PDB file of C-alpha atoms and ligand atoms in Angstrom:
ATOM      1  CA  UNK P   1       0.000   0.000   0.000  1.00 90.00           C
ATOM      2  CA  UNK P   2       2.674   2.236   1.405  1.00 96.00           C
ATOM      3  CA  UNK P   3       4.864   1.302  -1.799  1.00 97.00           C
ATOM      4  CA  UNK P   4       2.390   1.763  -4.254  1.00 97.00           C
ATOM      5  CA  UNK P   5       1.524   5.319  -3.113  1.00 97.00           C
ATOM      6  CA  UNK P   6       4.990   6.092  -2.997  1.00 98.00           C
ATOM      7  CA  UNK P   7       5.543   4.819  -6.679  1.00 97.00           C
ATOM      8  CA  UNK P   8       2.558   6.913  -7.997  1.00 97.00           C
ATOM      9  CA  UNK P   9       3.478  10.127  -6.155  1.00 97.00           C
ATOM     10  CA  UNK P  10       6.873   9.845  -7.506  1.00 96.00           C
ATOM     11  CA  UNK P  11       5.499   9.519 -10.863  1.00 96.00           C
ATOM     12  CA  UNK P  12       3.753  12.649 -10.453  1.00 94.00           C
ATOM     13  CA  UNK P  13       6.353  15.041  -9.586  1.00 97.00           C
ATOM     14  CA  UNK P  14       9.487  16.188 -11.609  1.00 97.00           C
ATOM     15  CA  UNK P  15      13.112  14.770 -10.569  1.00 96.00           C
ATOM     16  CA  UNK P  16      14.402  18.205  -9.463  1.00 96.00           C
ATOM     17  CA  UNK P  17      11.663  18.058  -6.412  1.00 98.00           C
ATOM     18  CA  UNK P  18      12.469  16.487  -3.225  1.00 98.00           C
ATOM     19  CA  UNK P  19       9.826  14.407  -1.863  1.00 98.00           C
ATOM     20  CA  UNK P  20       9.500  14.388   2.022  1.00 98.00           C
ATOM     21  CA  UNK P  21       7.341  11.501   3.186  1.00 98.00           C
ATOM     22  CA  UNK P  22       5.640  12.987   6.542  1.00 98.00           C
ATOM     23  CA  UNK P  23       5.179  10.141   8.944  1.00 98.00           C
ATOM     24  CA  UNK P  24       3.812  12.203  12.064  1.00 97.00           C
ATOM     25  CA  UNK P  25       1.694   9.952  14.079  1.00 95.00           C
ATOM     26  CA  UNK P  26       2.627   6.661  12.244  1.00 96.00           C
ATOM     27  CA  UNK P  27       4.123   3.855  13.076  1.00 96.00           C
ATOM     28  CA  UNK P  28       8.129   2.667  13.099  1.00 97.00           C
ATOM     29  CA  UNK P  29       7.063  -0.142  10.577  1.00 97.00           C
ATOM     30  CA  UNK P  30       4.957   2.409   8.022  1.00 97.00           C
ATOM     31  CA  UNK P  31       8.297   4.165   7.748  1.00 98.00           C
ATOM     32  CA  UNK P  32      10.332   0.599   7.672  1.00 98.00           C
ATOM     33  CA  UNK P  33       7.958  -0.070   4.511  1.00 98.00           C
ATOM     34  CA  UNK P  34       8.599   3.226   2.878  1.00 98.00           C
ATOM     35  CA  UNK P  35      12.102   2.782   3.689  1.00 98.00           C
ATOM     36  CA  UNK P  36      12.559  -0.527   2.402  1.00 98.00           C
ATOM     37  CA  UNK P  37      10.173   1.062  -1.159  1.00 97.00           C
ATOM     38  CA  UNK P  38      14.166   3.740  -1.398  1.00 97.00           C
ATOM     39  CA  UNK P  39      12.626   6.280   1.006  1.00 98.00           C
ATOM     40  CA  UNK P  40      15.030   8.762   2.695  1.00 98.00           C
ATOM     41  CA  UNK P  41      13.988  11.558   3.581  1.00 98.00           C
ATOM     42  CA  UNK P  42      10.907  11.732   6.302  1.00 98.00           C
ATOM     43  CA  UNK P  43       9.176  14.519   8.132  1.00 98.00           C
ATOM     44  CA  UNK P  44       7.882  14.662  12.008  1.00 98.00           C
ATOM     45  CA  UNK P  45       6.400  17.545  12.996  1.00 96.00           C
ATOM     46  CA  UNK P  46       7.050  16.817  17.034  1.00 97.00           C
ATOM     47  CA  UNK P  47      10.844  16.972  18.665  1.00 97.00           C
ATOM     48  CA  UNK P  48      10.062  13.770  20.845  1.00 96.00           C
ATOM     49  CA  UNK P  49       8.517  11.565  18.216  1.00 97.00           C
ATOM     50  CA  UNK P  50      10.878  12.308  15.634  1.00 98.00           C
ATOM     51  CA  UNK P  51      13.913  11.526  18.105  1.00 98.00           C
ATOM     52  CA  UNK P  52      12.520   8.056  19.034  1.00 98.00           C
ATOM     53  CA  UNK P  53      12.229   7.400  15.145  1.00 98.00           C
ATOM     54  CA  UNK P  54      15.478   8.370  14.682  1.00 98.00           C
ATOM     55  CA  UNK P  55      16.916   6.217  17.601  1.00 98.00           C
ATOM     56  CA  UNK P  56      15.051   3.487  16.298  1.00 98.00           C
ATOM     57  CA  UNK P  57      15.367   3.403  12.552  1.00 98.00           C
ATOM     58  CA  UNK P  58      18.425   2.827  10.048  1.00 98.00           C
ATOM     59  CA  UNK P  59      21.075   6.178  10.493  1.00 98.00           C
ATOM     60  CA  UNK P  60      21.078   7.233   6.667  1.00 98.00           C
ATOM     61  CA  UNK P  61      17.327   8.254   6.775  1.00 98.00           C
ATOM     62  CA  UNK P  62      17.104  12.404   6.321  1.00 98.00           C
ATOM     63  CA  UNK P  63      15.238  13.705   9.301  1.00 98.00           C
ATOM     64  CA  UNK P  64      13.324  16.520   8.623  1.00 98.00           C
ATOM     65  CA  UNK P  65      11.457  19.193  11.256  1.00 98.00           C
ATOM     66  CA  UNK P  66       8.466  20.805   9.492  1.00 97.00           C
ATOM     67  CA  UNK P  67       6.114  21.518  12.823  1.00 94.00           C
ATOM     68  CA  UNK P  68       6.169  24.780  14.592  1.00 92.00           C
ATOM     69  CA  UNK P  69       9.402  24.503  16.774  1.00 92.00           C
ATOM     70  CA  UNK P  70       9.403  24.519  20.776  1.00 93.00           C
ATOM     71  CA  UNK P  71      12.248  26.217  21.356  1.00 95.00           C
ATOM     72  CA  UNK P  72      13.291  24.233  24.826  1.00 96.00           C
ATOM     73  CA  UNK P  73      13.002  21.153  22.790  1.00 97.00           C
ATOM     74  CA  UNK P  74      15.174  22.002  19.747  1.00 98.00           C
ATOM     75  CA  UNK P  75      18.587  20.294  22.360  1.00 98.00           C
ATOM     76  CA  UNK P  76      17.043  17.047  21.537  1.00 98.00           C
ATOM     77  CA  UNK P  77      17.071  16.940  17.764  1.00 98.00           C
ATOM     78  CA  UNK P  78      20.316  19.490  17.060  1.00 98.00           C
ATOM     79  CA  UNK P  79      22.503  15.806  16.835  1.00 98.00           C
ATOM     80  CA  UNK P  80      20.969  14.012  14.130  1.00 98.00           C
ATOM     81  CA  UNK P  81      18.368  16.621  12.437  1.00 98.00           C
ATOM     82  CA  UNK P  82      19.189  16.843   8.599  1.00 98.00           C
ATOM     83  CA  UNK P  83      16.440  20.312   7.865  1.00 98.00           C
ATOM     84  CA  UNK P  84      14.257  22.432   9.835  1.00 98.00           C
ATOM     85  CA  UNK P  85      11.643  23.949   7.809  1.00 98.00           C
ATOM     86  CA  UNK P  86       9.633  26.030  10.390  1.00 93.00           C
ATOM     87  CA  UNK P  87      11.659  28.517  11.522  1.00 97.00           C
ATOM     88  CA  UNK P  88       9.634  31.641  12.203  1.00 96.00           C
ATOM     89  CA  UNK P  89      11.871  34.014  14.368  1.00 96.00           C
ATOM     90  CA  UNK P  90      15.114  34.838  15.011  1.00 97.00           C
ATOM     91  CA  UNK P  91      14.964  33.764  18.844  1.00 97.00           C
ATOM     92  CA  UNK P  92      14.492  30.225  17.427  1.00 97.00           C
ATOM     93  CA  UNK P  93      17.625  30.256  14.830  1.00 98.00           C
ATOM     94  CA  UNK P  94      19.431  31.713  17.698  1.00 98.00           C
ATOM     95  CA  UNK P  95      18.682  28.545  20.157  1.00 98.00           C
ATOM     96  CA  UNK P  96      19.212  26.153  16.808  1.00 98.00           C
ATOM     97  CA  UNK P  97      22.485  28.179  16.672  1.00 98.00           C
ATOM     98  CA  UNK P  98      23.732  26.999  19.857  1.00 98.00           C
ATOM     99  CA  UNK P  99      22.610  24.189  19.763  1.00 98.00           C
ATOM    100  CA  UNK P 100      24.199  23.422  16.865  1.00 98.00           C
ATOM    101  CA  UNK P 101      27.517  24.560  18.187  1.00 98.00           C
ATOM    102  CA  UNK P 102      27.682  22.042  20.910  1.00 98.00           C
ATOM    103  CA  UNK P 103      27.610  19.288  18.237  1.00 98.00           C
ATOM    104  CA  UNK P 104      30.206  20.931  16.080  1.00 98.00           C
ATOM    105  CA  UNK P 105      27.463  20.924  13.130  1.00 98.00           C
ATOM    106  CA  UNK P 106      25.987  23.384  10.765  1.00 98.00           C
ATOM    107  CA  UNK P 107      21.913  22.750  10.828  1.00 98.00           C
ATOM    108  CA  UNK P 108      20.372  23.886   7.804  1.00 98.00           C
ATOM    109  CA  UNK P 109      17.279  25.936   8.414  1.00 98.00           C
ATOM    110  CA  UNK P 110      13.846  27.283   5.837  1.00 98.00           C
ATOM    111  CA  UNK P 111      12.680  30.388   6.887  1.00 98.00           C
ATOM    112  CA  UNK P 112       8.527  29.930   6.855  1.00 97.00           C
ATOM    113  CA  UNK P 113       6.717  32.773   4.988  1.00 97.00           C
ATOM    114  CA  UNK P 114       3.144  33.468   6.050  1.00 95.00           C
ATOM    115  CA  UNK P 115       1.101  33.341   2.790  1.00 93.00           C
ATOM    116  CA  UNK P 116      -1.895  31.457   4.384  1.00 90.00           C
ATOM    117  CA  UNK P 117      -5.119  33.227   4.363  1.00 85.00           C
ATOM    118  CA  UNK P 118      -6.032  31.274   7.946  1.00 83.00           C
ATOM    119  CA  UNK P 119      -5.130  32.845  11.314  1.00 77.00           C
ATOM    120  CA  UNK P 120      -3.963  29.204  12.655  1.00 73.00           C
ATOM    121  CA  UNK P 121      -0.879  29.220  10.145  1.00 74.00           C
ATOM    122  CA  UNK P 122       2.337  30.246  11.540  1.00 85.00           C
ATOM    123  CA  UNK P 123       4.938  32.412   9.719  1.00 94.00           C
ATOM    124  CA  UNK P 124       7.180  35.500   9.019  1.00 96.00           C
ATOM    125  CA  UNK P 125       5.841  38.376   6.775  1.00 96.00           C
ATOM    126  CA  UNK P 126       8.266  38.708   3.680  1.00 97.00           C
ATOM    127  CA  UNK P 127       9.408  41.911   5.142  1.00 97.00           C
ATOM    128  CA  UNK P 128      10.459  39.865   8.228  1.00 97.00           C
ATOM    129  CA  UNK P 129      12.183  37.452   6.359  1.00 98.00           C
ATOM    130  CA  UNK P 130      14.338  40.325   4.438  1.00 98.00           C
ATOM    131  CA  UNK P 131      15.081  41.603   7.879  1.00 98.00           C
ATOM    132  CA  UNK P 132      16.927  38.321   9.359  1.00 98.00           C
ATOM    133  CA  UNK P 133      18.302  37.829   6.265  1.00 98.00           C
ATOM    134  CA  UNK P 134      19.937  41.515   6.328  1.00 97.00           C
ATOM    135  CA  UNK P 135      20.450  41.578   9.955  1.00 98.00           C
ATOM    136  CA  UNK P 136      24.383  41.327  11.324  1.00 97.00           C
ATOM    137  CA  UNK P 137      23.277  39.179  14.140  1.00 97.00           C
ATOM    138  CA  UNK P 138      22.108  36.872  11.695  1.00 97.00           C
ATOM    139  CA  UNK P 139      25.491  36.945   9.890  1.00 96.00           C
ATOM    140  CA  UNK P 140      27.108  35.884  13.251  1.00 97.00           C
ATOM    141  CA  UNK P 141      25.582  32.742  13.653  1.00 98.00           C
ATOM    142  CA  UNK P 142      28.319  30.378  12.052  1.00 98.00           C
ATOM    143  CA  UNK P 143      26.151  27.336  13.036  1.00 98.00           C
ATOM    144  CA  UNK P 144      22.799  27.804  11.066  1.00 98.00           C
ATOM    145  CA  UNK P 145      22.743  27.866   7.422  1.00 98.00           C
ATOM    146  CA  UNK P 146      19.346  29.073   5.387  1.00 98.00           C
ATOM    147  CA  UNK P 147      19.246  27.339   2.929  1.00 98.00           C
ATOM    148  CA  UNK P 148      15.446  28.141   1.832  1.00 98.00           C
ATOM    149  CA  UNK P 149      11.819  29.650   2.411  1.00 98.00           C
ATOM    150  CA  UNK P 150       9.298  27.254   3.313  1.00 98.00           C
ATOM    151  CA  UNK P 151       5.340  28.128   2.837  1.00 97.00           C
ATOM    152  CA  UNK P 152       1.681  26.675   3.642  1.00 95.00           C
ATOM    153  CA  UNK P 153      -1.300  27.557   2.000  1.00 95.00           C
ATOM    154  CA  UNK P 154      -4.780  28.038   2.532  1.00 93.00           C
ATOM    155  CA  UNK P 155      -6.542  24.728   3.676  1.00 91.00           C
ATOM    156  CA  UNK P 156      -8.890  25.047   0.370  1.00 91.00           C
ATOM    157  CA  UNK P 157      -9.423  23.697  -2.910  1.00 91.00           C
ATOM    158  CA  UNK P 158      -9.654  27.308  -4.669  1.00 94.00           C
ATOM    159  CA  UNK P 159      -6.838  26.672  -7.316  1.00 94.00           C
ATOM    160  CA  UNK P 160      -7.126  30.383  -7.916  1.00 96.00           C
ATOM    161  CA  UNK P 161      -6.152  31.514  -4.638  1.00 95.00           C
ATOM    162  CA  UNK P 162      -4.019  28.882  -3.921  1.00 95.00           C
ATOM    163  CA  UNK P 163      -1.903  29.531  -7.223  1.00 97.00           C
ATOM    164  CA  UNK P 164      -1.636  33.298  -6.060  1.00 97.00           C
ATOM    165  CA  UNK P 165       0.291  32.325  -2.274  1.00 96.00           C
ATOM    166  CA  UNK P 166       2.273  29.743  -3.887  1.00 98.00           C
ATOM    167  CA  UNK P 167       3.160  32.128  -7.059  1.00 98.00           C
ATOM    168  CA  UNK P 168       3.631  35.023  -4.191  1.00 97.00           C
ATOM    169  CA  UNK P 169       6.053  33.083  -2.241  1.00 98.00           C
ATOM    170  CA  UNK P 170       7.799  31.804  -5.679  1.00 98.00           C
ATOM    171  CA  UNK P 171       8.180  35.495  -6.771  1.00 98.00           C
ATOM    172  CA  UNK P 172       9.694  36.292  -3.298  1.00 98.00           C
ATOM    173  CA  UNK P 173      11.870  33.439  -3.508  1.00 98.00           C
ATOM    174  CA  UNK P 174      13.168  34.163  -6.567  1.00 98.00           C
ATOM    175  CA  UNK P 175      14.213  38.144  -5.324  1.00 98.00           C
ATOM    176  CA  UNK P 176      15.949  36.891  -2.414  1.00 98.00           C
ATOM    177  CA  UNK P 177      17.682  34.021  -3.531  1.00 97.00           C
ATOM    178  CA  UNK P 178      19.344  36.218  -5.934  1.00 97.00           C
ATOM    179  CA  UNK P 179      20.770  38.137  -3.294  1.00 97.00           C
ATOM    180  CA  UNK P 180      21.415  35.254  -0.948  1.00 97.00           C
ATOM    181  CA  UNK P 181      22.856  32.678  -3.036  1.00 97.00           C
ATOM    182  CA  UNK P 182      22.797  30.004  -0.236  1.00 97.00           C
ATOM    183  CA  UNK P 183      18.823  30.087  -0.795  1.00 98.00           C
ATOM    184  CA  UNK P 184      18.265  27.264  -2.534  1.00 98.00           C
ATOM    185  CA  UNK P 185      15.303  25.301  -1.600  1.00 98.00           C
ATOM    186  CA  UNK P 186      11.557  26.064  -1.617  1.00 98.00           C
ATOM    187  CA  UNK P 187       9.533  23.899   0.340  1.00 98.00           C
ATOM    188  CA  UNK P 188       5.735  24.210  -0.153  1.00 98.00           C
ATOM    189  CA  UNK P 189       2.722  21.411  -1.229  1.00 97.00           C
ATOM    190  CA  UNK P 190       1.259  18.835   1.010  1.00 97.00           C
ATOM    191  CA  UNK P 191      -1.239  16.166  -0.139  1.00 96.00           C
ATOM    192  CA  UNK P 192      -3.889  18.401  -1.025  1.00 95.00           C
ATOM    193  CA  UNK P 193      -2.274  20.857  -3.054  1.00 96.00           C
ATOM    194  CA  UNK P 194       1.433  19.348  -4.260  1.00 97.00           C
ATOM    195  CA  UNK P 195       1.052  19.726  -7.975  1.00 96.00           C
ATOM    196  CA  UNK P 196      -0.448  23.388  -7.749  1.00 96.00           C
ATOM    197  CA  UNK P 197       3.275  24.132  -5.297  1.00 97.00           C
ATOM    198  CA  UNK P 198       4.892  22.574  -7.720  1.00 98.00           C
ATOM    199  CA  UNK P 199       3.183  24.317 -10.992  1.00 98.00           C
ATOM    200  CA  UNK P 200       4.346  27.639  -9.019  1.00 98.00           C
ATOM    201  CA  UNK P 201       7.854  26.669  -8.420  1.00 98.00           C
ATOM    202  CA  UNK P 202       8.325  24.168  -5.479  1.00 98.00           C
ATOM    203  CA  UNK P 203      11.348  22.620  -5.129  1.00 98.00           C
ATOM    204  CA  UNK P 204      10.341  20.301  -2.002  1.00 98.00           C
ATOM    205  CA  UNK P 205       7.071  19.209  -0.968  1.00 98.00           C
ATOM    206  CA  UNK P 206       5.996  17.761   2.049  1.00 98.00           C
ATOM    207  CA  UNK P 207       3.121  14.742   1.855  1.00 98.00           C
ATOM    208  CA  UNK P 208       2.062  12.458   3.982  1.00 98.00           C
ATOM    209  CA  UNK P 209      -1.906  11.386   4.220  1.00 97.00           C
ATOM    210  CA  UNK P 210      -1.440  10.237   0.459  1.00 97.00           C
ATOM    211  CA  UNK P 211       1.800   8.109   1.170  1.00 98.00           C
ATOM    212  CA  UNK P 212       0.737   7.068   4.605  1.00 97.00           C
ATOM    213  CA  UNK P 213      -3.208   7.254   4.870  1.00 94.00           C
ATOM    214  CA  UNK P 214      -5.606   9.616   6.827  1.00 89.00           C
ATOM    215  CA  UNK P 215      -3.891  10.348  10.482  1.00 85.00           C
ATOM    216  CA  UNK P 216      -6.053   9.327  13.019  1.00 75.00           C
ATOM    217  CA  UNK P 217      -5.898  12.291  14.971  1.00 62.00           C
ATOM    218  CA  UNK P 218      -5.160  15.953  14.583  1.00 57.00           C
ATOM    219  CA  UNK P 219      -1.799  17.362  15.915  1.00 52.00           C
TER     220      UNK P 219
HETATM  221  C1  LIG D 301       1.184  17.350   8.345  1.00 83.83           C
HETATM  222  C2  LIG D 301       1.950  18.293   7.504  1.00 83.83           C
HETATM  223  C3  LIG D 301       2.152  18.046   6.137  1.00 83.83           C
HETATM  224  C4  LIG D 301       1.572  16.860   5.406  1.00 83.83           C
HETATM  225  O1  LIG D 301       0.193  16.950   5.304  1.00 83.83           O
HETATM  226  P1  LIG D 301      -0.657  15.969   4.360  1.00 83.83           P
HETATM  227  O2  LIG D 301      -1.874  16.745   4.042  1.00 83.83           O
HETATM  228  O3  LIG D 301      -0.945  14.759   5.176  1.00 83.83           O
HETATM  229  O4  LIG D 301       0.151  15.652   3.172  1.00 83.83           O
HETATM  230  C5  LIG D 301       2.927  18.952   5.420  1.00 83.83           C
HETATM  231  N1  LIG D 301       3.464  20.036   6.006  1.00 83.83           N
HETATM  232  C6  LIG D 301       3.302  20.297   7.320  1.00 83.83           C
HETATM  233  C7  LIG D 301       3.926  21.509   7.888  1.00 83.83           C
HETATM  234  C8  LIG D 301       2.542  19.453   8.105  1.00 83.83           C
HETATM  235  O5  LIG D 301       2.370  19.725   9.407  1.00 83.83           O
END
């Protein structure tokens, strides 16, 4: 089951996009049977979970943060994490920063844009984004590297609007990662809305209801 959705969302997005399977709430042995399908690269969107996976589960799989981060909890991923996509202010790169240090590692972090219609959506304006990006305490930290913006959209299946927030954050993408070179990744499309993300520039998209089936509950 698990391999066959894998093998059918692979066939529907280009080469150039990186496919994170998101395997909140599931099991070790749904990710064992994506893993054993090639599967690297997984997503968790809690610091706890994500760490038992890890401990549990062969060392060359890509761990990947993509929930809003706690920043007390960010100690217990800084060994092993491979990207953190959901990094909305510069307190939180700060703590990844030292974090970071202590392991003598570089974490690579997406800024999250705001482009959600919804209230419940977390994120930095673009204008906030420009700001870290520009700021000399940013240029300090020698232990985080942004490499990318990261986006949701609206929970909706208006194509129209949801082609304008990806296009928007596309079109901001584009601006800054002209002037920061090490911007290289775009991370936005989930189940629902992958192909429209991609369409509008995507470079990385997270799924996981249509790899893994519905999640049982809401986190
Ligand atoms: C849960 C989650 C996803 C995956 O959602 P699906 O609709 O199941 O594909 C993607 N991105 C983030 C940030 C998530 O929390």
């Amino acid at each position: 089951m698990i391999k066959d959705n894998l093998k059918k969302i692979k066939q529907n997005i280009p080469e150039h996009v990186t496919l994170v399977a998101v395997s909140k709430t599931k099991p070790i042995q749904d990710i064992e049977e994506a893993y054993a399908a090639g599967q690297r690269v997984f997503g968790e969107n809690k610091i706890q979970e994500m760490a038992t996976k890890y401990e549990a589960l062969p060392k060359d799989i890509q761990w990947h943060m993509i929930g809003h981060l706690q920043r007390n909890k960010v100690k217990y991923m800084a060994h092993f994490v491979s990207l953190i996509h959901g990094v909305d202010n510069f307190k939180t790169l700060v703590e990844i920063n030292k974090q970071a240090k202590k392991h003598d590692r570089v974490i690579h972090c997406l800024l999250q844009a705001k482009i959600a219609k919804e209230d419940t959506k977390f994120g930095l304006s673009f204008t906030g984004i420009k700001d870290i990006l520009n700021s000399e305490e940013f240029m300090e930290l020698d232990n985080v590297k942004v490499t990318g913006l990261m986006g949701m959209a609206t929970f909706t299946d208006d194509t129209v609007q949801l082609n304008e927030e990806f296009s928007s954050l596309f079109n901001f993408f584009k601006e800054m990662s002209t002037k920061f070179p090490t911007l290289t990744t775009l991370s936005m499309g989930m189940s629902g809305d992958y192909q429209q993300a991609i369409a509008n520039g995507s470079s990385m998209v997270r799924i996981g209801s249509s790899i893994f089936g519905v999640r049982n509950y809401i986190t």
